[in-house]
Amino acid sequence: MAAIGGELRTVVRGRVLVPGDEGFEQASTPWNLAVRQRVSAVVEVADAADAAALVRFAAAAELPLSTRATGHSPSSAADGTVLVTTRALDGIEIDAAARVARVQAGVAWQPVLERAAAYGLAGACGSSAVVGVTGYMLGGGVGWFARSRGYAAHAVRALEVVTADGDQRRVTADSEPDLFWALRGGGGDFALVTGMEFELFDATGLFGGRILWPAERTEAVVAAFRQATAEAEEGLSLWLTLIQFPPFPEVPEMLRGRAMVAVDVVALGAVTGPLRLFEEIPGAVLDTRRPLDAAQVGGVCMEPTDPSPARVRGELLAEFSGRVSDALLAAAAPQGGVGPLALVQVRHLGGALTRPCADAGCAGGIAEPYLLSLLGPAPTPDFEAAVAERSDAVVDALRPYLSGRKPFTYLDSGETPAAVFDPVTLARLLEIKDRYDPDGLFRSNFPVIPPLGEEDPSRVAAPVTV
Ligand SMILES: Cc1cc2nc3c(=O)[nH]c(=O)nc-3n(C[C@H](O)[C@H](O)[C@H](O)COP(=O)(O)OP(=O)(O)OC[C@H]3O[C@@H](n4cnc5c(N)ncnc54)[C@H](O)[C@@H]3O)c2cc1C
């Protein structure tokens, strides 16, 4: 490893760390602490030219590369790779007149939203503003504005990338239509992205927040959620979350081990009528709804912003009728007071996600009307096993109502893009991967791979053993 480190240091200007170096453990540890990645080196590229120099060297030396912005979605696919981190690529430019953001690959949503908010604009972020823009967009991105704008990746107009041949390219719908299509939803398997340009939209009149009740109100809140989502216009996004606060000392005593139910709201425009249904439910212990600007959207769900160990599972629901919510509550409710799933969330989708979009990337759309996600803390293998077991039980109980598909950004370990794309889309992605990265230099967290039994090992660069 020391030899690789020495060679890499002659190639790039950014910091290079290999196992045994001071700072390697910290630099190789992702945001989600439940996933341990055994990478052979970490290279913090200084800029796009540095990234290109690294790619040329890695291609010649047959060293596979994985890339990280914030580390929110690590997977074991990075094992044996040289991990490229983009944290130094932190430039943000807002062109308010053109309603466009130009960001470098290392930026998270929060600083972009803050800069956009100064002009009354917003970008199509997800629930957490500490998530990286690049990983989110490359995976499609299903966030607060998905009902009115579709997948967030639709907003991407251009990407600055380094391709596997070491070329720095600006990829647009006109310059490289296939690569542009693959990068908007297919993940990090096709090129190393150094920056991107995407559309912003008017966010004046933004409103939102969380209403939180004790779990005793769950039945009433779920019934109101079903009715409110049936009435909701596209500008209104409603997410239902069953919360089991973990019994950890860092959780405030009044919430520790307690079960609650929340409805999170973000509304663009005069579309808040259905919220009356929640206002009729007594006993709310918190109501943070208020006019918002874009910089405050990431706080609506009160998600943790510090690194933590967790397992997440996502599934698309074909319906959220009474029988489905009954099955969900029966399977997800904590047994014996405390359950392993800290969050069981149902997001209302629909709207623009269901409409064909002429210039959509490979993410396309989502026909299913609801997205279920299950999250549990995984500080130890025992916790992790309990989370996996309960998640499996919930999924089994809901199996008749799940489509079996999931958005790319909801893939968990052991899953592949075959759970995201139909066979035709997957075949086109594989063909583009083969054309742009025939030696398998780039290793995404969820690589586009042929279905089992159809792999050609000669096209996949061998991992470096640590
Ligand atoms: C708290 C939390 C909330 C979330 N909320 C949502 C949500 O509302 N909607 C949603 O759709 N998703 C959501 N996600 C999932 C999130 O979008 C994905 O985890 C996303 O991949 C994170 O991107 P990142 O850059 O932060 O993470 P990273 O782990 O840094 O990157 C993820 C992957 O993106 C690729 N990648 C990153 N940078 C580059 C690059 N420069 N070049 C090439 N490839 C690159 C790599 O394959 C990398 O493994 C959430 C995740 C968390 C942890």
Short mmCIF file of C-alpha atoms and ligand atoms in Angstrom, two decimals:
data_model
loop_
_atom_site.label_atom_id
_atom_site.label_comp_id
_atom_site.label_asym_id
_atom_site.label_seq_id
_atom_site.Cartn_x
_atom_site.Cartn_y
_atom_site.Cartn_z
CA MET A 1 0.00 0.00 0.00
CA ALA A 2 2.84 2.38 0.83
CA ALA A 3 4.07 1.89 -2.76
CA ILE A 4 0.68 2.89 -4.22
CA GLY A 5 0.61 5.89 -1.88
CA GLY A 6 4.03 6.99 -3.06
CA GLU A 7 3.07 6.71 -6.72
CA LEU A 8 -0.26 8.49 -6.21
CA ARG A 9 1.54 11.37 -4.47
CA THR A 10 3.62 11.94 -7.59
CA VAL A 11 0.43 12.17 -9.67
CA VAL A 12 -2.00 14.34 -7.70
CA ARG A 13 -1.71 17.57 -5.74
CA GLY A 14 -4.43 16.63 -3.20
CA ARG A 15 -3.83 14.64 -0.02
CA VAL A 16 -3.17 10.89 -0.42
CA LEU A 17 -3.66 8.52 2.49
CA VAL A 18 -3.05 4.78 2.65
CA PRO A 19 -3.74 2.31 5.49
CA GLY A 20 -1.42 3.07 8.39
CA ASP A 21 -1.22 6.80 7.60
CA GLU A 22 -2.42 9.16 10.29
CA GLY A 23 -5.88 10.34 9.21
CA PHE A 24 -6.57 7.33 6.93
CA GLU A 25 -9.24 5.83 9.22
CA GLN A 26 -11.10 9.12 9.47
CA ALA A 27 -10.82 9.88 5.75
CA SER A 28 -12.01 6.41 4.72
CA THR A 29 -14.96 6.30 7.14
CA PRO A 30 -18.27 7.22 5.48
CA TRP A 31 -21.12 9.28 6.99
CA ASN A 32 -23.16 6.12 7.51
CA LEU A 33 -20.99 4.46 10.14
CA ALA A 34 -22.76 1.10 9.74
CA VAL A 35 -20.78 0.45 6.56
CA ARG A 36 -17.09 -0.24 6.80
CA GLN A 37 -15.33 0.23 3.47
CA ARG A 38 -11.92 -1.40 3.04
CA VAL A 39 -10.40 0.92 0.47
CA SER A 40 -6.76 0.70 -0.58
CA ALA A 41 -6.14 4.46 -0.52
CA VAL A 42 -8.00 7.76 -0.19
CA VAL A 43 -7.23 10.58 -2.61
CA GLU A 44 -8.66 14.02 -1.86
CA VAL A 45 -8.45 15.52 -5.34
CA ALA A 46 -7.61 19.22 -5.35
CA ASP A 47 -9.60 20.17 -8.46
CA ALA A 48 -10.93 18.80 -11.75
CA ALA A 49 -7.46 18.68 -13.34
CA ASP A 50 -6.20 16.69 -10.35
CA ALA A 51 -9.14 14.30 -10.79
CA ALA A 52 -8.22 13.86 -14.47
CA ALA A 53 -4.56 13.15 -13.60
CA LEU A 54 -5.70 10.55 -11.08
CA VAL A 55 -8.04 8.87 -13.57
CA ARG A 56 -5.29 8.62 -16.21
CA PHE A 57 -2.89 7.10 -13.66
CA ALA A 58 -5.50 4.68 -12.26
CA ALA A 59 -6.53 3.55 -15.74
CA ALA A 60 -2.92 2.80 -16.68
CA ALA A 61 -2.23 1.05 -13.36
CA GLU A 62 -5.59 -0.82 -13.45
CA LEU A 63 -6.62 0.57 -10.06
CA PRO A 64 -10.42 0.72 -9.73
CA LEU A 65 -11.81 4.02 -8.41
CA SER A 66 -14.81 4.73 -6.21
CA THR A 67 -15.99 8.28 -5.46
CA ARG A 68 -17.45 9.93 -2.42
CA ALA A 69 -18.91 13.36 -1.79
CA THR A 70 -20.33 13.11 1.76
CA GLY A 71 -20.45 9.33 2.31
CA HIS A 72 -24.22 9.12 2.85
CA SER A 73 -24.53 6.06 0.67
CA PRO A 74 -21.49 3.85 1.19
CA SER A 75 -21.42 0.21 0.15
CA SER A 76 -18.96 -2.65 0.12
CA ALA A 77 -18.58 -2.18 -3.66
CA ALA A 78 -15.81 0.30 -2.76
CA ASP A 79 -13.74 -2.45 -1.10
CA GLY A 80 -10.34 -2.69 -2.73
CA THR A 81 -10.73 0.55 -4.68
CA VAL A 82 -8.88 3.83 -4.45
CA LEU A 83 -11.49 6.13 -2.91
CA VAL A 84 -11.62 9.58 -4.51
CA THR A 85 -13.12 12.21 -2.25
CA THR A 86 -14.41 15.45 -3.73
CA ARG A 87 -14.63 17.50 -0.53
CA ALA A 88 -12.20 20.11 -1.89
CA LEU A 89 -14.47 20.72 -4.90
CA ASP A 90 -16.76 23.09 -3.03
CA GLY A 91 -17.54 25.90 -5.49
CA ILE A 92 -21.12 27.18 -5.84
CA GLU A 93 -22.41 29.77 -8.31
CA ILE A 94 -26.01 30.90 -8.50
CA ASP A 95 -27.13 32.57 -11.72
CA ALA A 96 -30.37 34.04 -10.41
CA ALA A 97 -31.39 35.57 -13.75
CA ALA A 98 -31.07 32.24 -15.55
CA ARG A 99 -32.33 30.31 -12.47
CA VAL A 100 -29.37 27.99 -12.63
CA ALA A 101 -26.95 26.64 -10.01
CA ARG A 102 -23.43 25.57 -10.95
CA VAL A 103 -21.87 23.45 -8.23
CA GLN A 104 -18.70 21.47 -7.86
CA ALA A 105 -18.94 17.79 -6.97
CA GLY A 106 -18.18 18.02 -3.25
CA VAL A 107 -21.01 20.32 -2.16
CA ALA A 108 -23.94 19.32 0.03
CA TRP A 109 -27.43 20.72 -0.44
CA GLN A 110 -27.48 23.12 2.52
CA PRO A 111 -25.02 25.75 1.21
CA VAL A 112 -26.65 25.59 -2.24
CA LEU A 113 -30.11 26.10 -0.76
CA GLU A 114 -28.84 29.00 1.36
CA ARG A 115 -27.35 30.73 -1.68
CA ALA A 116 -30.49 30.08 -3.76
CA ALA A 117 -32.79 31.27 -0.97
CA ALA A 118 -31.21 34.72 -1.13
CA TYR A 119 -32.93 35.06 -4.55
CA GLY A 120 -36.20 33.38 -3.53
CA LEU A 121 -35.14 30.26 -5.44
CA ALA A 122 -34.77 26.58 -4.51
CA GLY A 123 -33.37 23.33 -5.90
CA ALA A 124 -35.14 19.96 -5.84
CA CYS A 125 -33.49 18.69 -2.65
CA GLY A 126 -34.43 15.67 -0.57
CA SER A 127 -35.25 15.41 3.11
CA SER A 128 -31.72 16.04 4.35
CA ALA A 129 -29.64 19.05 3.35
CA VAL A 130 -26.38 17.46 4.51
CA VAL A 131 -26.69 14.94 1.66
CA GLY A 132 -24.40 15.68 -1.30
CA VAL A 133 -25.89 17.22 -4.44
CA THR A 134 -23.85 14.98 -6.75
CA GLY A 135 -24.68 11.55 -5.28
CA TYR A 136 -28.33 12.55 -4.93
CA MET A 137 -28.62 13.80 -8.53
CA LEU A 138 -26.69 10.85 -9.97
CA GLY A 139 -29.18 8.55 -8.23
CA GLY A 140 -32.19 10.49 -9.56
CA GLY A 141 -33.22 12.11 -6.27
CA VAL A 142 -36.78 11.82 -4.94
CA GLY A 143 -37.37 14.78 -2.67
CA TRP A 144 -39.78 17.41 -1.50
CA PHE A 145 -40.47 18.74 -4.98
CA ALA A 146 -40.78 15.40 -6.80
CA ARG A 147 -44.58 15.70 -7.07
CA SER A 148 -44.36 18.99 -8.90
CA ARG A 149 -41.06 18.52 -10.78
CA GLY A 150 -40.39 14.76 -11.08
CA TYR A 151 -37.01 13.24 -10.31
CA ALA A 152 -34.51 15.93 -9.26
CA ALA A 153 -32.10 14.71 -11.96
CA HIS A 154 -34.48 16.09 -14.62
CA ALA A 155 -33.22 19.53 -13.60
CA VAL A 156 -29.60 18.74 -14.50
CA ARG A 157 -28.56 20.62 -17.65
CA ALA A 158 -24.84 19.79 -17.85
CA LEU A 159 -22.21 17.76 -16.03
CA GLU A 160 -18.47 18.33 -15.91
CA VAL A 161 -16.86 14.90 -15.84
CA VAL A 162 -13.65 12.98 -16.26
CA THR A 163 -14.25 9.89 -18.39
CA ALA A 164 -12.30 6.64 -18.01
CA ASP A 165 -9.88 7.71 -20.77
CA GLY A 166 -8.87 10.68 -18.57
CA ASP A 167 -10.63 13.31 -20.74
CA GLN A 168 -12.33 16.25 -19.05
CA ARG A 169 -15.70 16.72 -20.77
CA ARG A 170 -18.79 18.85 -20.45
CA VAL A 171 -21.67 16.44 -20.94
CA THR A 172 -25.02 17.77 -22.14
CA ALA A 173 -28.03 16.39 -23.98
CA ASP A 174 -26.46 17.62 -27.22
CA SER A 175 -22.79 16.76 -26.66
CA GLU A 176 -23.10 13.16 -25.37
CA PRO A 177 -26.77 12.19 -25.16
CA ASP A 178 -26.19 8.62 -23.97
CA LEU A 179 -23.76 9.49 -21.20
CA PHE A 180 -25.99 12.42 -20.17
CA TRP A 181 -28.96 10.05 -19.97
CA ALA A 182 -27.02 7.48 -17.90
CA LEU A 183 -25.64 10.03 -15.45
CA ARG A 184 -29.12 11.34 -14.60
CA GLY A 185 -30.22 8.42 -12.45
CA GLY A 186 -27.78 5.57 -13.09
CA GLY A 187 -25.35 6.44 -10.29
CA GLY A 188 -21.59 6.89 -10.26
CA ASP A 189 -20.61 4.07 -12.60
CA PHE A 190 -20.04 6.01 -15.81
CA ALA A 191 -17.59 8.85 -15.10
CA LEU A 192 -16.04 10.84 -12.29
CA VAL A 193 -18.19 13.95 -11.95
CA THR A 194 -16.40 17.16 -10.99
CA GLY A 195 -19.33 19.57 -11.26
CA MET A 196 -22.84 20.06 -12.56
CA GLU A 197 -25.33 22.68 -13.61
CA PHE A 198 -29.00 22.40 -12.72
CA GLU A 199 -32.19 24.43 -12.82
CA LEU A 200 -33.57 26.26 -9.81
CA PHE A 201 -37.19 27.31 -9.42
CA ASP A 202 -39.22 30.04 -7.75
CA ALA A 203 -39.74 29.18 -4.08
CA THR A 204 -41.62 32.23 -2.90
CA GLY A 205 -44.70 31.10 -1.00
CA LEU A 206 -42.96 28.00 0.34
CA PHE A 207 -44.59 26.68 3.51
CA GLY A 208 -43.94 23.63 5.65
CA GLY A 209 -43.01 21.90 8.87
CA ARG A 210 -43.75 18.91 11.06
CA ILE A 211 -46.77 18.03 13.21
CA LEU A 212 -45.98 15.44 15.88
CA TRP A 213 -48.41 13.42 18.00
CA PRO A 214 -47.95 10.65 20.57
CA ALA A 215 -48.32 7.19 19.00
CA GLU A 216 -51.84 6.86 20.48
CA ARG A 217 -53.03 9.11 17.62
CA THR A 218 -51.51 6.91 14.92
CA GLU A 219 -54.77 5.48 13.60
CA ALA A 220 -56.37 8.91 13.21
CA VAL A 221 -53.24 10.42 11.66
CA VAL A 222 -52.89 7.56 9.17
CA ALA A 223 -56.56 7.88 8.13
CA ALA A 224 -56.13 11.66 7.68
CA PHE A 225 -52.93 11.08 5.69
CA ARG A 226 -54.72 8.73 3.30
CA GLN A 227 -57.52 11.24 2.73
CA ALA A 228 -55.19 14.27 2.50
CA THR A 229 -52.96 12.59 -0.06
CA ALA A 230 -56.01 11.65 -2.12
CA GLU A 231 -56.95 15.36 -2.22
CA ALA A 232 -53.46 16.88 -2.51
CA GLU A 233 -52.51 19.01 -5.49
CA GLU A 234 -49.03 18.58 -6.95
CA GLY A 235 -47.55 21.46 -5.00
CA LEU A 236 -48.34 19.75 -1.70
CA SER A 237 -46.01 17.03 -0.42
CA LEU A 238 -47.02 15.01 2.62
CA TRP A 239 -44.89 12.39 4.34
CA LEU A 240 -46.09 10.21 7.22
CA THR A 241 -43.52 8.94 9.71
CA LEU A 242 -43.87 6.51 12.60
CA ILE A 243 -41.03 7.38 14.93
CA GLN A 244 -39.56 5.18 17.61
CA PHE A 245 -37.05 7.28 19.50
CA PRO A 246 -34.17 4.95 20.42
CA PRO A 247 -33.40 4.29 24.10
CA PHE A 248 -30.01 5.98 23.75
CA PRO A 249 -28.71 8.47 26.36
CA GLU A 250 -28.22 11.19 23.70
CA VAL A 251 -32.00 11.27 23.05
CA PRO A 252 -33.80 13.79 25.35
CA GLU A 253 -35.28 11.91 28.32
CA MET A 254 -38.88 12.93 27.52
CA LEU A 255 -38.58 11.23 24.09
CA ARG A 256 -36.21 8.35 24.91
CA GLY A 257 -37.82 5.03 23.95
CA ARG A 258 -41.12 6.76 23.07
CA ALA A 259 -43.22 6.13 19.97
CA MET A 260 -44.65 9.10 18.02
CA VAL A 261 -46.32 9.75 14.71
CA ALA A 262 -45.45 12.72 12.48
CA VAL A 263 -46.75 14.34 9.33
CA ASP A 264 -44.18 16.39 7.45
CA VAL A 265 -45.39 18.96 4.97
CA VAL A 266 -43.83 21.09 2.25
CA ALA A 267 -46.18 23.19 0.14
CA LEU A 268 -45.40 25.37 -2.87
CA GLY A 269 -48.28 27.77 -3.49
CA ALA A 270 -51.87 27.92 -2.22
CA VAL A 271 -52.35 24.17 -1.87
CA THR A 272 -52.59 23.65 1.88
CA GLY A 273 -56.36 22.92 2.06
CA PRO A 274 -55.97 19.20 2.95
CA LEU A 275 -53.97 20.15 6.06
CA ARG A 276 -57.29 20.87 7.79
CA LEU A 277 -57.62 17.09 8.24
CA PHE A 278 -54.58 17.06 10.53
CA GLU A 279 -55.65 20.18 12.39
CA GLU A 280 -58.75 18.27 13.52
CA ILE A 281 -56.61 15.70 15.36
CA PRO A 282 -56.03 16.76 18.97
CA GLY A 283 -52.99 16.16 21.12
CA ALA A 284 -50.17 17.37 18.84
CA VAL A 285 -47.03 17.92 20.93
CA LEU A 286 -45.24 19.90 18.22
CA ASP A 287 -46.26 21.89 15.15
CA THR A 288 -43.40 23.62 13.32
CA ARG A 289 -45.37 24.64 10.20
CA ARG A 290 -44.54 28.14 8.99
CA PRO A 291 -43.53 30.05 5.86
CA LEU A 292 -40.13 28.72 4.80
CA ASP A 293 -37.30 29.66 2.51
CA ALA A 294 -35.26 27.03 0.69
CA ALA A 295 -32.53 27.08 3.34
CA GLN A 296 -35.02 25.78 5.93
CA VAL A 297 -36.45 22.88 3.93
CA GLY A 298 -33.73 20.46 5.06
CA GLY A 299 -34.85 20.94 8.68
CA VAL A 300 -38.50 19.94 8.21
CA CYS A 301 -38.00 16.23 9.02
CA MET A 302 -35.51 16.93 11.83
CA GLU A 303 -33.15 14.25 10.52
CA PRO A 304 -29.78 13.75 12.20
CA THR A 305 -27.01 15.79 10.61
CA ASP A 306 -24.06 14.08 12.32
CA PRO A 307 -22.62 10.79 11.05
CA SER A 308 -24.38 7.78 12.56
CA PRO A 309 -24.70 4.04 11.91
CA ALA A 310 -28.02 3.07 10.30
CA ARG A 311 -29.64 0.61 7.91
CA VAL A 312 -32.23 1.83 5.46
CA ARG A 313 -34.61 -0.08 3.23
CA GLY A 314 -36.84 1.45 0.57
CA GLU A 315 -39.82 -0.07 -1.25
CA LEU A 316 -42.37 1.38 -3.64
CA LEU A 317 -45.99 0.81 -2.65
CA ALA A 318 -48.66 0.14 -5.26
CA GLU A 319 -51.31 1.55 -2.88
CA PHE A 320 -51.71 2.87 0.65
CA SER A 321 -55.28 1.81 1.28
CA GLY A 322 -56.71 0.89 4.68
CA ARG A 323 -55.62 -2.73 4.31
CA VAL A 324 -52.05 -1.66 3.55
CA SER A 325 -51.81 0.78 6.45
CA ASP A 326 -53.30 -1.87 8.77
CA ALA A 327 -50.69 -4.38 7.62
CA LEU A 328 -47.93 -1.81 8.01
CA LEU A 329 -48.96 -0.81 11.53
CA ALA A 330 -49.28 -4.43 12.61
CA ALA A 331 -45.84 -5.35 11.29
CA ALA A 332 -43.90 -2.21 12.14
CA ALA A 333 -45.27 -1.39 15.60
CA PRO A 334 -42.71 -2.00 18.32
CA GLN A 335 -43.20 -5.18 20.29
CA GLY A 336 -42.49 -5.06 24.02
CA GLY A 337 -42.38 -1.25 23.99
CA VAL A 338 -39.24 -0.62 21.96
CA GLY A 339 -38.76 -1.63 18.33
CA PRO A 340 -35.62 -1.60 16.21
CA LEU A 341 -37.06 0.59 13.43
CA ALA A 342 -36.56 4.21 14.44
CA LEU A 343 -38.36 5.55 11.36
CA VAL A 344 -41.07 4.02 9.20
CA GLN A 345 -41.90 6.60 6.57
CA VAL A 346 -44.49 6.69 3.81
CA ARG A 347 -43.98 9.44 1.24
CA HIS A 348 -46.76 10.47 -1.08
CA LEU A 349 -45.44 10.44 -4.67
CA GLY A 350 -47.51 10.79 -7.85
CA GLY A 351 -47.90 14.04 -9.78
CA ALA A 352 -45.03 14.84 -12.14
CA LEU A 353 -43.30 11.56 -11.26
CA THR A 354 -46.01 9.68 -13.16
CA ARG A 355 -45.91 11.80 -16.33
CA PRO A 356 -43.67 10.99 -19.29
CA CYS A 357 -40.89 13.55 -19.58
CA ALA A 358 -39.30 14.00 -23.01
CA ASP A 359 -35.79 14.72 -21.73
CA ALA A 360 -35.81 12.47 -18.64
CA GLY A 361 -32.58 10.69 -17.74
CA CYS A 362 -32.56 6.96 -17.10
CA ALA A 363 -34.33 7.56 -13.76
CA GLY A 364 -37.47 8.14 -15.85
CA GLY A 365 -40.49 8.35 -13.58
CA ILE A 366 -42.27 6.48 -10.79
CA ALA A 367 -45.73 5.07 -11.37
CA GLU A 368 -46.19 3.88 -7.77
CA PRO A 369 -48.07 6.38 -5.62
CA TYR A 370 -46.16 5.93 -2.34
CA LEU A 371 -42.62 5.24 -1.18
CA LEU A 372 -42.00 3.29 2.03
CA SER A 373 -38.70 3.58 3.84
CA LEU A 374 -37.56 1.80 6.97
CA LEU A 375 -34.61 2.99 9.00
CA GLY A 376 -33.06 1.62 12.15
CA PRO A 377 -29.94 2.51 14.11
CA ALA A 378 -27.18 -0.06 13.75
CA PRO A 379 -24.53 0.78 16.36
CA THR A 380 -23.73 -2.92 16.92
CA PRO A 381 -24.15 -6.13 14.90
CA ASP A 382 -27.03 -7.11 17.22
CA PHE A 383 -28.90 -3.87 16.52
CA GLU A 384 -28.19 -4.28 12.81
CA ALA A 385 -29.55 -7.84 12.82
CA ALA A 386 -32.68 -6.73 14.67
CA VAL A 387 -33.26 -3.91 12.16
CA ALA A 388 -32.80 -6.29 9.23
CA GLU A 389 -35.13 -8.85 10.79
CA ARG A 390 -37.91 -6.33 11.44
CA SER A 391 -37.47 -4.75 8.01
CA ASP A 392 -37.82 -8.18 6.41
CA ALA A 393 -40.95 -8.83 8.48
CA VAL A 394 -42.51 -5.51 7.37
CA VAL A 395 -41.64 -6.16 3.74
CA ASP A 396 -43.04 -9.70 3.95
CA ALA A 397 -46.28 -8.42 5.47
CA LEU A 398 -46.63 -5.83 2.70
CA ARG A 399 -45.36 -7.97 -0.17
CA PRO A 400 -48.72 -8.12 -2.03
CA TYR A 401 -48.77 -4.30 -2.17
CA LEU A 402 -45.13 -3.68 -3.12
CA SER A 403 -44.15 -3.26 -6.74
CA GLY A 404 -40.72 -4.80 -6.10
CA ARG A 405 -39.01 -1.75 -7.58
CA LYS A 406 -37.18 1.00 -5.72
CA PRO A 407 -35.53 4.32 -6.49
CA PHE A 408 -31.73 4.15 -6.92
CA THR A 409 -31.13 6.35 -3.87
CA TYR A 410 -33.00 3.81 -1.72
CA LEU A 411 -30.84 0.80 -2.60
CA ASP A 412 -29.34 -0.96 0.41
CA SER A 413 -26.42 -3.34 0.70
CA GLY A 414 -26.89 -6.51 -1.28
CA GLU A 415 -29.19 -4.80 -3.78
CA THR A 416 -28.36 -3.83 -7.36
CA PRO A 417 -29.73 -1.49 -10.05
CA ALA A 418 -31.76 -4.47 -11.32
CA ALA A 419 -34.19 -3.51 -8.54
CA VAL A 420 -34.45 0.00 -10.03
CA PHE A 421 -34.59 -0.32 -13.79
CA ASP A 422 -36.59 -2.38 -16.24
CA PRO A 423 -34.53 -4.83 -18.35
CA VAL A 424 -34.44 -2.53 -21.41
CA THR A 425 -33.14 0.44 -19.41
CA LEU A 426 -30.63 -1.78 -17.61
CA ALA A 427 -29.36 -3.19 -20.91
CA ARG A 428 -28.88 0.35 -22.29
CA LEU A 429 -27.00 1.35 -19.12
CA LEU A 430 -24.75 -1.69 -19.47
CA GLU A 431 -24.04 -0.83 -23.10
CA ILE A 432 -23.12 2.76 -22.12
CA LYS A 433 -20.93 1.50 -19.26
CA ASP A 434 -19.18 -0.81 -21.69
CA ARG A 435 -18.67 2.00 -24.20
CA TYR A 436 -17.42 4.68 -21.78
CA ASP A 437 -15.69 2.49 -19.20
CA PRO A 438 -14.86 -0.84 -20.90
CA ASP A 439 -12.32 -1.84 -18.24
CA GLY A 440 -14.62 -1.14 -15.29
CA LEU A 441 -12.43 1.61 -13.83
CA PHE A 442 -15.29 3.38 -12.02
CA ARG A 443 -17.03 1.49 -9.22
CA SER A 444 -20.33 3.00 -8.10
CA ASN A 445 -21.81 2.19 -4.70
CA PHE A 446 -24.38 0.13 -6.63
CA PRO A 447 -22.63 -0.86 -9.84
CA VAL A 448 -24.54 -1.52 -13.01
CA ILE A 449 -23.83 -5.19 -13.49
CA PRO A 450 -25.20 -7.84 -15.80
CA PRO A 451 -27.84 -10.16 -14.33
CA LEU A 452 -26.33 -13.12 -12.44
CA GLY A 453 -24.80 -15.66 -14.73
CA GLU A 454 -24.11 -13.15 -17.52
CA GLU A 455 -21.02 -11.46 -16.06
CA ASP A 456 -17.80 -11.24 -18.05
CA PRO A 457 -15.03 -11.09 -15.41
CA SER A 458 -12.49 -9.87 -17.98
CA ARG A 459 -14.35 -6.52 -18.13
CA VAL A 460 -14.11 -5.81 -14.41
CA ALA A 461 -10.88 -4.39 -12.98
CA ALA A 462 -9.57 -6.55 -10.14
CA PRO A 463 -9.76 -4.95 -6.69
CA VAL A 464 -6.51 -4.21 -4.91
CA THR A 465 -6.14 -6.47 -1.87
CA VAL A 466 -5.59 -4.52 1.34
C1 LIG B 1 -30.29 11.30 6.05
C2 LIG B 1 -30.52 10.93 4.60
C3 LIG B 1 -31.61 11.46 3.92
C4 LIG B 1 -31.82 11.15 2.57
N1 LIG B 1 -32.91 11.66 1.92
C5 LIG B 1 -33.12 11.35 0.62
C6 LIG B 1 -34.23 11.85 -0.09
O1 LIG B 1 -35.06 12.58 0.44
N2 LIG B 1 -34.39 11.49 -1.39
C7 LIG B 1 -33.48 10.69 -2.04
O2 LIG B 1 -33.67 10.41 -3.23
N3 LIG B 1 -32.42 10.20 -1.39
C8 LIG B 1 -32.23 10.50 -0.09
N4 LIG B 1 -31.16 9.98 0.57
C9 LIG B 1 -30.26 9.10 -0.15
C10 LIG B 1 -29.18 9.94 -0.84
O3 LIG B 1 -29.71 10.65 -1.91
C11 LIG B 1 -28.12 9.01 -1.36
O4 LIG B 1 -27.54 8.40 -0.22
C12 LIG B 1 -27.07 9.72 -2.18
O5 LIG B 1 -26.34 8.79 -2.92
C13 LIG B 1 -26.15 10.50 -1.30
O6 LIG B 1 -25.20 11.18 -2.06
P1 LIG B 1 -23.90 11.72 -1.34
O7 LIG B 1 -23.09 12.36 -2.40
O8 LIG B 1 -24.30 12.49 -0.16
O9 LIG B 1 -23.27 10.36 -0.81
P2 LIG B 1 -21.92 9.60 -1.19
O10 LIG B 1 -21.94 8.37 -0.35
O11 LIG B 1 -20.77 10.49 -1.07
O12 LIG B 1 -22.11 9.23 -2.71
C14 LIG B 1 -23.00 8.22 -3.10
C15 LIG B 1 -22.55 7.64 -4.42
O13 LIG B 1 -22.70 8.63 -5.44
C16 LIG B 1 -21.66 8.46 -6.39
N5 LIG B 1 -20.88 9.70 -6.44
C17 LIG B 1 -20.78 10.67 -5.50
N6 LIG B 1 -20.00 11.66 -5.96
C18 LIG B 1 -19.59 11.30 -7.19
C19 LIG B 1 -18.78 11.89 -8.19
N7 LIG B 1 -18.21 13.08 -8.01
N8 LIG B 1 -18.58 11.25 -9.36
C20 LIG B 1 -19.15 10.04 -9.59
N9 LIG B 1 -19.93 9.43 -8.68
C21 LIG B 1 -20.15 10.05 -7.50
C22 LIG B 1 -20.79 7.31 -5.95
O14 LIG B 1 -21.20 6.13 -6.61
C23 LIG B 1 -21.08 7.24 -4.47
O15 LIG B 1 -20.88 5.94 -3.95
C24 LIG B 1 -30.92 10.28 1.91
C25 LIG B 1 -29.83 9.74 2.60
C26 LIG B 1 -29.63 10.05 3.93
C27 LIG B 1 -28.46 9.43 4.64
#
